[in-house]
């Protein structure tokens, strides 16, 4: 089941990338909105840190994968 | 909560003082190249958790913990003679935590020094953005120190942008060279012999822990309303990966400190996708698949839906689901055999699901907030975390950006 979800996700990525539009700067009103930033929020800094300690998985989210603290 | 308000008040006063006298605007092109303070970010949070599976006492015992974390980051900008933008970052973080389980490392004292500690983590960074050539490079140094742990780290990064700025490819390499002071549970620091108690030689000194991490990111604009980011890390850790003050109790009633392999390979892959629906609603989503050579595999799914009441005010409910399988070396209290090579009863490495739910409130205005001209963004976030093995946590965070 989980493998199917991963496959579906991969398919969605490939489909998405293949249908990209070239968006001009003057058409980026929505993309440049602060809520559209493709990064974690500043308010997520501490919660990403506690999840690094409390969960076995980490990384691929702009945060750390380990090291720098006595975490997992 | 009171600490959070105290931190916020101190920050408010520092802003009022630092911007009491605004500098005269630059007129000459030469002056505009000077280094100037562009942005100040302040983040303060209070975290509290409760549970009954403390790893210090072998997977059974009080996990109550509080953490009051504060970080202040200053960003300076300078444009050089070739019109490249240089950003210099200076950050200082201070966390103060109290831990009921750490206090059980040495239970012979009523309240040992280990029941509370303060962690300091300063960092320095520099990046250079070359707009005509569509790339950014950066380097940084990171440090962290607390009573039993010292870390020094560094990173280099490189990003390349497409000419239309609709695609960005990023690479980053991090290294952390850490040193961990050996602290054994009090009863395992020596052996009883017919001639008296002798010291356990393994229970002293320091142990290294090194982490090497390579990150890859691909950001892509799909349409006027949709953009995605594909993120992947490859991480390798070596050295002391087990926590030497965490106990493991065996089926025969004996106990020892946690033993884990001296290397770990991690492979997380993530996808962020943000979509703007209509004029008021944004869908921010994140999915991650994680696997490592300790036997843990995990899925993370996050969805946050900011509703923009106005261009300056938004409320964003969020939900995060996480599920992981257990590490090969995990077993609960008194279920390990003493003959096993590796063993841990740390429930952070057990199989569980977790749910994290809460809300983020955000104000932003170029003209200032709460009467402070330079206060650009103010955010408040609350989240409740629950794990299927009983751990419950709450976190509240305040973040402010001054420009």
Tab-separated table of C-alpha atoms in Angstrom, chain B residues 19 22 34 127 144 156 293 327 361 373:
chain	number	residue	atom	x	y	z
B	19	UNK	CA	15.583	51.996	15.613
B	22	UNK	CA	17.000	56.202	11.749
B	34	UNK	CA	28.058	49.669	2.311
B	127	UNK	CA	26.039	33.980	0.673
B	144	UNK	CA	26.550	24.185	19.644
B	156	UNK	CA	28.787	24.996	1.576
B	293	UNK	CA	20.007	1.075	7.576
B	327	UNK	CA	14.616	0.219	14.540
B	361	UNK	CA	-1.504	33.268	12.865
B	373	UNK	CA	7.571	51.048	12.032
